[in-house]
Amino acid sequence: MKQIRCIAVDDEPMALEKLESYIRRLPFLELVALCESPLEAVQVMTGQRVDALFVDINMPDLNGMELVSSLPDPPMVVFTTAYAEYAAESYRFPAVDYLLKPFDFADFQRAAGRLLKQASLASARQAVPDEDYLLVKDGYKYVSIRTTDILYIQGMRDYAQIHVEGRKPVMAGTSMAQIREKLPPCFMQVHRSWIVNVRKVREIERMRIVIGGERIPVGDNYKQQFLDFLRLHTLDKEK
């Protein structure tokens, strides 16, 4: 049986103790760490593989939804909270399930079962070679582009200009929304006209992203998400 490596994130020690107890009762779950803050969780995920995240929504400084939205490649997520009003908002995120405190083992087992089902589906998909490329119509021809080679994408009215390492930009007759749906999680929209591959970022200065020789602005509507991303991935944090 596939082991699902998971971490639990909650600022309440008793809540973490309950999650630890429940996780250890299911043989297909492997507890990697118990974290009292989102920043601690990011440090764990940076150093090792994590398949699933049990995370409380209502936490100080950075809540659970902000944590998930800041991750370029988030694991499977189960949200937990004592506040029912967060339920509708949490479903805007790609969460596997939602647990309302106080939840019992039966509730937890249901959520864990959904994690197992999703993990099994992912394993089945991995049996087929990954389609890590985009097939883009450029004028009268089709061009194959590896997503790992894409630096950034610039929206230009009804077109998107795809900037790729080692070759000329490709002009695709598609909208930013359409192309964003086909990109892996390491791509982040930082402006209504710009999507960047966060793995290709060279430096960031005054809300300008330097990548591939271009200085890309961060738009006002995307600034908070980008700041959350920076806060979680900066090693030398300001006191």
PDB file of C-alpha atoms in Angstrom:
ATOM      1  CA  MET A   1       0.000   0.000   0.000  1.00  0.00           C
ATOM      2  CA  LYS A   2       1.310   3.433  -0.924  1.00  0.00           C
ATOM      3  CA  GLN A   3       2.388   5.488   2.090  1.00  0.00           C
ATOM      4  CA  ILE A   4       1.095   9.052   2.141  1.00  0.00           C
ATOM      5  CA  ARG A   5       3.677  11.254   3.851  1.00  0.00           C
ATOM      6  CA  CYS A   6       1.845  14.020   5.684  1.00  0.00           C
ATOM      7  CA  ILE A   7       2.343  16.909   8.078  1.00  0.00           C
ATOM      8  CA  ALA A   8      -0.135  18.573  10.431  1.00  0.00           C
ATOM      9  CA  VAL A   9      -0.157  22.337  10.958  1.00  0.00           C
ATOM     10  CA  ASP A  10      -2.039  23.971  13.842  1.00  0.00           C
ATOM     11  CA  ASP A  11      -1.144  26.629  16.408  1.00  0.00           C
ATOM     12  CA  GLU A  12      -3.109  24.765  19.120  1.00  0.00           C
ATOM     13  CA  PRO A  13      -1.098  21.967  20.815  1.00  0.00           C
ATOM     14  CA  MET A  14      -4.207  19.916  21.691  1.00  0.00           C
ATOM     15  CA  ALA A  15      -5.359  20.002  18.064  1.00  0.00           C
ATOM     16  CA  LEU A  16      -1.938  18.772  16.945  1.00  0.00           C
ATOM     17  CA  GLU A  17      -2.073  15.945  19.501  1.00  0.00           C
ATOM     18  CA  LYS A  18      -5.445  14.812  18.134  1.00  0.00           C
ATOM     19  CA  LEU A  19      -4.185  14.888  14.544  1.00  0.00           C
ATOM     20  CA  GLU A  20      -1.073  12.944  15.543  1.00  0.00           C
ATOM     21  CA  SER A  21      -3.211  10.280  17.218  1.00  0.00           C
ATOM     22  CA  TYR A  22      -5.538   9.938  14.240  1.00  0.00           C
ATOM     23  CA  ILE A  23      -2.734   9.866  11.662  1.00  0.00           C
ATOM     24  CA  ARG A  24      -0.874   7.114  13.522  1.00  0.00           C
ATOM     25  CA  ARG A  25      -4.039   4.964  13.585  1.00  0.00           C
ATOM     26  CA  LEU A  26      -4.165   4.690   9.784  1.00  0.00           C
ATOM     27  CA  PRO A  27      -1.503   2.420   8.229  1.00  0.00           C
ATOM     28  CA  PHE A  28      -1.386   4.270   4.886  1.00  0.00           C
ATOM     29  CA  LEU A  29      -0.513   7.610   6.545  1.00  0.00           C
ATOM     30  CA  GLU A  30       3.080   8.383   7.546  1.00  0.00           C
ATOM     31  CA  LEU A  31       3.511  11.347   9.903  1.00  0.00           C
ATOM     32  CA  VAL A  32       6.471  13.468   8.806  1.00  0.00           C
ATOM     33  CA  ALA A  33       6.123  16.394  11.217  1.00  0.00           C
ATOM     34  CA  LEU A  34       3.851  18.338  13.548  1.00  0.00           C
ATOM     35  CA  CYS A  35       4.122  22.077  12.921  1.00  0.00           C
ATOM     36  CA  GLU A  36       2.852  24.924  15.065  1.00  0.00           C
ATOM     37  CA  SER A  37       3.156  27.544  12.300  1.00  0.00           C
ATOM     38  CA  PRO A  38       3.001  27.780   8.498  1.00  0.00           C
ATOM     39  CA  LEU A  39       6.647  28.897   8.354  1.00  0.00           C
ATOM     40  CA  GLU A  40       7.714  25.746  10.174  1.00  0.00           C
ATOM     41  CA  ALA A  41       5.672  23.699   7.683  1.00  0.00           C
ATOM     42  CA  VAL A  42       7.417  25.352   4.728  1.00  0.00           C
ATOM     43  CA  GLN A  43      10.813  24.493   6.203  1.00  0.00           C
ATOM     44  CA  VAL A  44       9.761  20.843   6.472  1.00  0.00           C
ATOM     45  CA  MET A  45       8.408  20.756   2.909  1.00  0.00           C
ATOM     46  CA  THR A  46      11.579  22.363   1.594  1.00  0.00           C
ATOM     47  CA  GLY A  47      13.749  19.600   2.989  1.00  0.00           C
ATOM     48  CA  GLN A  48      11.732  16.483   2.166  1.00  0.00           C
ATOM     49  CA  ARG A  49       8.821  15.013   0.260  1.00  0.00           C
ATOM     50  CA  VAL A  50       5.375  15.718   1.662  1.00  0.00           C
ATOM     51  CA  ASP A  51       2.292  14.244  -0.012  1.00  0.00           C
ATOM     52  CA  ALA A  52      -0.474  15.683   2.163  1.00  0.00           C
ATOM     53  CA  LEU A  53      -1.105  18.620   4.455  1.00  0.00           C
ATOM     54  CA  PHE A  54      -3.609  18.775   7.329  1.00  0.00           C
ATOM     55  CA  VAL A  55      -3.728  22.504   8.035  1.00  0.00           C
ATOM     56  CA  ASP A  56      -5.794  24.768  10.258  1.00  0.00           C
ATOM     57  CA  ILE A  57      -7.255  27.807   8.510  1.00  0.00           C
ATOM     58  CA  ASN A  58      -7.384  30.294  11.366  1.00  0.00           C
ATOM     59  CA  MET A  59      -3.793  30.930  12.506  1.00  0.00           C
ATOM     60  CA  PRO A  60      -1.965  34.163  13.384  1.00  0.00           C
ATOM     61  CA  ASP A  61       0.373  35.930  10.923  1.00  0.00           C
ATOM     62  CA  LEU A  62      -0.414  33.579   8.024  1.00  0.00           C
ATOM     63  CA  ASN A  63      -3.551  31.456   7.806  1.00  0.00           C
ATOM     64  CA  GLY A  64      -3.869  28.042   6.226  1.00  0.00           C
ATOM     65  CA  MET A  65      -5.370  29.251   2.959  1.00  0.00           C
ATOM     66  CA  GLU A  66      -2.610  31.831   2.548  1.00  0.00           C
ATOM     67  CA  LEU A  67      -0.052  29.087   3.175  1.00  0.00           C
ATOM     68  CA  VAL A  68      -1.508  26.853   0.468  1.00  0.00           C
ATOM     69  CA  SER A  69      -1.900  29.673  -2.071  1.00  0.00           C
ATOM     70  CA  SER A  70       1.751  30.674  -1.603  1.00  0.00           C
ATOM     71  CA  LEU A  71       3.136  27.223  -2.421  1.00  0.00           C
ATOM     72  CA  PRO A  72       4.244  26.847  -6.066  1.00  0.00           C
ATOM     73  CA  ASP A  73       3.600  23.096  -5.970  1.00  0.00           C
ATOM     74  CA  PRO A  74       1.272  22.344  -3.024  1.00  0.00           C
ATOM     75  CA  PRO A  75       0.647  18.790  -1.783  1.00  0.00           C
ATOM     76  CA  MET A  76      -2.839  17.402  -1.227  1.00  0.00           C
ATOM     77  CA  VAL A  77      -4.657  19.519   1.369  1.00  0.00           C
ATOM     78  CA  VAL A  78      -7.239  18.886   4.082  1.00  0.00           C
ATOM     79  CA  PHE A  79      -8.343  22.080   5.830  1.00  0.00           C
ATOM     80  CA  THR A  80      -9.361  22.058   9.504  1.00  0.00           C
ATOM     81  CA  THR A  81     -11.044  24.882  11.436  1.00  0.00           C
ATOM     82  CA  ALA A  82     -13.437  25.665  14.278  1.00  0.00           C
ATOM     83  CA  TYR A  83     -15.195  28.315  12.188  1.00  0.00           C
ATOM     84  CA  ALA A  84     -17.907  27.079   9.836  1.00  0.00           C
ATOM     85  CA  GLU A  85     -17.918  30.372   7.920  1.00  0.00           C
ATOM     86  CA  TYR A  86     -14.529  29.472   6.440  1.00  0.00           C
ATOM     87  CA  ALA A  87     -15.938  26.370   4.748  1.00  0.00           C
ATOM     88  CA  ALA A  88     -17.255  28.050   1.609  1.00  0.00           C
ATOM     89  CA  GLU A  89     -14.095  30.117   1.165  1.00  0.00           C
ATOM     90  CA  SER A  90     -11.788  27.130   1.596  1.00  0.00           C
ATOM     91  CA  TYR A  91     -13.377  25.323  -1.336  1.00  0.00           C
ATOM     92  CA  ARG A  92     -11.896  27.954  -3.661  1.00  0.00           C
ATOM     93  CA  PHE A  93      -8.631  26.113  -3.098  1.00  0.00           C
ATOM     94  CA  PRO A  94      -7.812  22.661  -4.482  1.00  0.00           C
ATOM     95  CA  ALA A  95      -8.569  20.953  -1.142  1.00  0.00           C
ATOM     96  CA  VAL A  96      -9.325  17.248  -0.854  1.00  0.00           C
ATOM     97  CA  ASP A  97     -11.598  17.735   2.166  1.00  0.00           C
ATOM     98  CA  TYR A  98     -12.665  20.069   4.964  1.00  0.00           C
ATOM     99  CA  LEU A  99     -12.901  19.111   8.656  1.00  0.00           C
ATOM    100  CA  LEU A 100     -14.947  21.241  11.048  1.00  0.00           C
ATOM    101  CA  LYS A 101     -13.721  21.127  14.652  1.00  0.00           C
ATOM    102  CA  PRO A 102     -14.455  19.270  16.827  1.00  0.00           C
ATOM    103  CA  PHE A 103     -14.221  16.340  14.412  1.00  0.00           C
ATOM    104  CA  ASP A 104     -13.995  12.699  15.435  1.00  0.00           C
ATOM    105  CA  PHE A 105     -11.989   9.802  14.053  1.00  0.00           C
ATOM    106  CA  ALA A 106     -14.774   8.820  11.638  1.00  0.00           C
ATOM    107  CA  ASP A 107     -14.657  12.308  10.087  1.00  0.00           C
ATOM    108  CA  PHE A 108     -10.887  12.153   9.889  1.00  0.00           C
ATOM    109  CA  GLN A 109     -10.963   8.658   8.381  1.00  0.00           C
ATOM    110  CA  ARG A 110     -13.322   9.879   5.656  1.00  0.00           C
ATOM    111  CA  ALA A 111     -10.938  12.709   4.741  1.00  0.00           C
ATOM    112  CA  ALA A 112      -7.942  10.376   4.833  1.00  0.00           C
ATOM    113  CA  GLY A 113      -9.777   7.959   2.554  1.00  0.00           C
ATOM    114  CA  ARG A 114     -10.211  10.735   0.023  1.00  0.00           C
ATOM    115  CA  LEU A 115      -6.486  11.443   0.241  1.00  0.00           C
ATOM    116  CA  LEU A 116      -5.760   7.789  -0.475  1.00  0.00           C
ATOM    117  CA  LYS A 117      -8.125   7.785  -3.456  1.00  0.00           C
ATOM    118  CA  GLN A 118      -6.523  10.902  -4.930  1.00  0.00           C
ATOM    119  CA  ALA A 119      -3.018   9.524  -4.348  1.00  0.00           C
ATOM    120  CA  SER A 120      -3.996   6.304  -6.113  1.00  0.00           C
ATOM    121  CA  LEU A 121      -5.330   8.251  -9.098  1.00  0.00           C
ATOM    122  CA  ALA A 122      -2.101  10.252  -9.250  1.00  0.00           C
ATOM    123  CA  SER A 123      -0.039   7.044  -9.212  1.00  0.00           C
ATOM    124  CA  ALA A 124      -2.111   5.665 -12.073  1.00  0.00           C
ATOM    125  CA  ARG A 125      -1.504   8.809 -14.100  1.00  0.00           C
ATOM    126  CA  GLN A 126       2.230   8.538 -13.461  1.00  0.00           C
ATOM    127  CA  ALA A 127       2.221   5.171 -15.182  1.00  0.00           C
ATOM    128  CA  VAL A 128       1.664   7.108 -18.400  1.00  0.00           C
ATOM    129  CA  PRO A 129       4.546   9.367 -19.564  1.00  0.00           C
ATOM    130  CA  ASP A 130       4.049  12.926 -18.311  1.00  0.00           C
ATOM    131  CA  GLU A 131       3.021  15.462 -20.899  1.00  0.00           C
ATOM    132  CA  ASP A 132       5.434  18.133 -19.719  1.00  0.00           C
ATOM    133  CA  TYR A 133       5.012  20.203 -22.848  1.00  0.00           C
ATOM    134  CA  LEU A 134       2.594  22.554 -24.559  1.00  0.00           C
ATOM    135  CA  LEU A 135       1.612  22.183 -28.188  1.00  0.00           C
ATOM    136  CA  VAL A 136       1.168  25.763 -29.387  1.00  0.00           C
ATOM    137  CA  LYS A 137      -0.188  26.984 -32.703  1.00  0.00           C
ATOM    138  CA  ASP A 138       2.133  29.731 -33.913  1.00  0.00           C
ATOM    139  CA  GLY A 139       0.797  31.144 -37.172  1.00  0.00           C
ATOM    140  CA  TYR A 140       0.400  28.239 -39.604  1.00  0.00           C
ATOM    141  CA  LYS A 141       2.471  25.746 -37.637  1.00  0.00           C
ATOM    142  CA  TYR A 142       2.376  23.912 -34.314  1.00  0.00           C
ATOM    143  CA  VAL A 143       5.302  24.279 -31.927  1.00  0.00           C
ATOM    144  CA  SER A 144       6.124  21.919 -29.041  1.00  0.00           C
ATOM    145  CA  ILE A 145       7.425  23.701 -25.923  1.00  0.00           C
ATOM    146  CA  ARG A 146       8.680  21.999 -22.782  1.00  0.00           C
ATOM    147  CA  THR A 147       7.126  23.709 -19.770  1.00  0.00           C
ATOM    148  CA  THR A 148      10.428  23.389 -17.894  1.00  0.00           C
ATOM    149  CA  ASP A 149      12.028  25.648 -20.520  1.00  0.00           C
ATOM    150  CA  ILE A 150       9.460  28.463 -20.220  1.00  0.00           C
ATOM    151  CA  LEU A 151      10.737  31.596 -18.473  1.00  0.00           C
ATOM    152  CA  TYR A 152       7.603  33.728 -18.504  1.00  0.00           C
ATOM    153  CA  ILE A 153       4.480  34.474 -20.512  1.00  0.00           C
ATOM    154  CA  GLN A 154       3.286  37.936 -21.510  1.00  0.00           C
ATOM    155  CA  GLY A 155      -0.355  38.546 -22.353  1.00  0.00           C
ATOM    156  CA  MET A 156      -0.973  40.745 -25.400  1.00  0.00           C
ATOM    157  CA  ARG A 157      -4.719  41.282 -26.002  1.00  0.00           C
ATOM    158  CA  ASP A 158      -5.948  37.990 -27.529  1.00  0.00           C
ATOM    159  CA  TYR A 159      -2.461  36.512 -27.712  1.00  0.00           C
ATOM    160  CA  ALA A 160       0.142  35.214 -25.290  1.00  0.00           C
ATOM    161  CA  GLN A 161       3.852  35.542 -26.008  1.00  0.00           C
ATOM    162  CA  ILE A 162       5.729  32.593 -24.525  1.00  0.00           C
ATOM    163  CA  HIS A 163       9.363  33.314 -23.704  1.00  0.00           C
ATOM    164  CA  VAL A 164      11.490  30.177 -23.736  1.00  0.00           C
ATOM    165  CA  GLU A 165      15.135  29.551 -22.862  1.00  0.00           C
ATOM    166  CA  GLY A 166      17.395  29.207 -25.877  1.00  0.00           C
ATOM    167  CA  ARG A 167      14.875  30.076 -28.583  1.00  0.00           C
ATOM    168  CA  LYS A 168      12.767  32.918 -29.949  1.00  0.00           C
ATOM    169  CA  PRO A 169       9.476  33.775 -28.207  1.00  0.00           C
ATOM    170  CA  VAL A 170       6.414  31.941 -29.504  1.00  0.00           C
ATOM    171  CA  MET A 171       3.188  33.862 -30.126  1.00  0.00           C
ATOM    172  CA  ALA A 172       0.177  31.742 -29.175  1.00  0.00           C
ATOM    173  CA  GLY A 173      -3.354  32.641 -30.217  1.00  0.00           C
ATOM    174  CA  THR A 174      -4.835  32.050 -26.780  1.00  0.00           C
ATOM    175  CA  SER A 175      -5.840  34.018 -23.697  1.00  0.00           C
ATOM    176  CA  MET A 176      -3.864  34.131 -20.448  1.00  0.00           C
ATOM    177  CA  ALA A 177      -6.674  32.311 -18.636  1.00  0.00           C
ATOM    178  CA  GLN A 178      -6.607  29.433 -21.149  1.00  0.00           C
ATOM    179  CA  ILE A 179      -2.853  29.002 -21.059  1.00  0.00           C
ATOM    180  CA  ARG A 180      -2.725  29.265 -17.236  1.00  0.00           C
ATOM    181  CA  GLU A 181      -4.991  26.200 -16.958  1.00  0.00           C
ATOM    182  CA  LYS A 182      -2.422  24.085 -18.826  1.00  0.00           C
ATOM    183  CA  LEU A 183       0.618  25.136 -16.783  1.00  0.00           C
ATOM    184  CA  PRO A 184       2.087  23.211 -13.821  1.00  0.00           C
ATOM    185  CA  PRO A 185       1.954  24.700 -10.282  1.00  0.00           C
ATOM    186  CA  CYS A 186       5.428  26.291 -10.487  1.00  0.00           C
ATOM    187  CA  PHE A 187       3.930  29.045 -12.652  1.00  0.00           C
ATOM    188  CA  MET A 188       2.469  32.072 -10.865  1.00  0.00           C
ATOM    189  CA  GLN A 189       0.455  34.919 -12.315  1.00  0.00           C
ATOM    190  CA  VAL A 190       1.910  38.143 -10.900  1.00  0.00           C
ATOM    191  CA  HIS A 191       0.165  40.657 -13.143  1.00  0.00           C
ATOM    192  CA  ARG A 192      -2.835  40.555 -15.450  1.00  0.00           C
ATOM    193  CA  SER A 193      -0.339  40.480 -18.342  1.00  0.00           C
ATOM    194  CA  TRP A 194       2.437  38.345 -16.853  1.00  0.00           C
ATOM    195  CA  ILE A 195       2.875  34.742 -15.705  1.00  0.00           C
ATOM    196  CA  VAL A 196       6.302  33.693 -14.421  1.00  0.00           C
ATOM    197  CA  ASN A 197       8.028  30.383 -13.820  1.00  0.00           C
ATOM    198  CA  VAL A 198       9.116  30.858 -10.192  1.00  0.00           C
ATOM    199  CA  ARG A 199      11.920  28.320 -10.678  1.00  0.00           C
ATOM    200  CA  LYS A 200      13.522  30.637 -13.246  1.00  0.00           C
ATOM    201  CA  VAL A 201      13.458  33.850 -11.182  1.00  0.00           C
ATOM    202  CA  ARG A 202      16.928  35.370 -10.898  1.00  0.00           C
ATOM    203  CA  GLU A 203      16.190  38.167  -8.417  1.00  0.00           C
ATOM    204  CA  ILE A 204      13.413  40.373  -7.068  1.00  0.00           C
ATOM    205  CA  GLU A 205      13.835  44.066  -6.357  1.00  0.00           C
ATOM    206  CA  ARG A 206      11.140  46.590  -5.415  1.00  0.00           C
ATOM    207  CA  MET A 207       8.322  44.339  -6.611  1.00  0.00           C
ATOM    208  CA  ARG A 208      10.054  43.775  -9.945  1.00  0.00           C
ATOM    209  CA  ILE A 209      10.927  40.221 -10.934  1.00  0.00           C
ATOM    210  CA  VAL A 210      14.130  39.806 -12.919  1.00  0.00           C
ATOM    211  CA  ILE A 211      13.884  36.797 -15.195  1.00  0.00           C
ATOM    212  CA  GLY A 212      15.381  36.147 -18.613  1.00  0.00           C
ATOM    213  CA  GLY A 213      16.674  39.719 -18.855  1.00  0.00           C
ATOM    214  CA  GLU A 214      13.162  41.140 -18.299  1.00  0.00           C
ATOM    215  CA  ARG A 215      11.981  43.166 -15.274  1.00  0.00           C
ATOM    216  CA  ILE A 216       8.413  42.037 -14.677  1.00  0.00           C
ATOM    217  CA  PRO A 217       6.110  44.147 -12.471  1.00  0.00           C
ATOM    218  CA  VAL A 218       3.887  42.674  -9.761  1.00  0.00           C
ATOM    219  CA  GLY A 219       0.333  44.011 -10.171  1.00  0.00           C
ATOM    220  CA  ASP A 220      -1.676  45.390  -7.251  1.00  0.00           C
ATOM    221  CA  ASN A 221      -4.256  42.578  -7.463  1.00  0.00           C
ATOM    222  CA  TYR A 222      -1.509  39.951  -7.195  1.00  0.00           C
ATOM    223  CA  LYS A 223       0.738  41.685  -4.661  1.00  0.00           C
ATOM    224  CA  GLN A 224      -0.563  40.022  -1.485  1.00  0.00           C
ATOM    225  CA  GLN A 225      -0.260  36.520  -2.929  1.00  0.00           C
ATOM    226  CA  PHE A 226       3.264  37.313  -4.084  1.00  0.00           C
ATOM    227  CA  LEU A 227       4.235  38.779  -0.687  1.00  0.00           C
ATOM    228  CA  ASP A 228       2.965  35.613   1.018  1.00  0.00           C
ATOM    229  CA  PHE A 229       5.091  33.568  -1.375  1.00  0.00           C
ATOM    230  CA  LEU A 230       8.165  35.693  -0.560  1.00  0.00           C
ATOM    231  CA  ARG A 231       7.549  35.505   3.172  1.00  0.00           C
ATOM    232  CA  LEU A 232       7.455  31.726   3.088  1.00  0.00           C
ATOM    233  CA  HIS A 233      10.479  31.233   0.824  1.00  0.00           C
ATOM    234  CA  THR A 234      12.880  33.878   2.172  1.00  0.00           C
ATOM    235  CA  LEU A 235      15.646  32.439   4.346  1.00  0.00           C
ATOM    236  CA  ASP A 236      16.980  35.733   5.779  1.00  0.00           C
ATOM    237  CA  LYS A 237      13.742  37.176   7.149  1.00  0.00           C
ATOM    238  CA  GLU A 238      13.556  40.660   8.637  1.00  0.00           C
ATOM    239  CA  LYS A 239      12.977  40.783  12.370  1.00  0.00           C
TER     240      LYS A 239
END
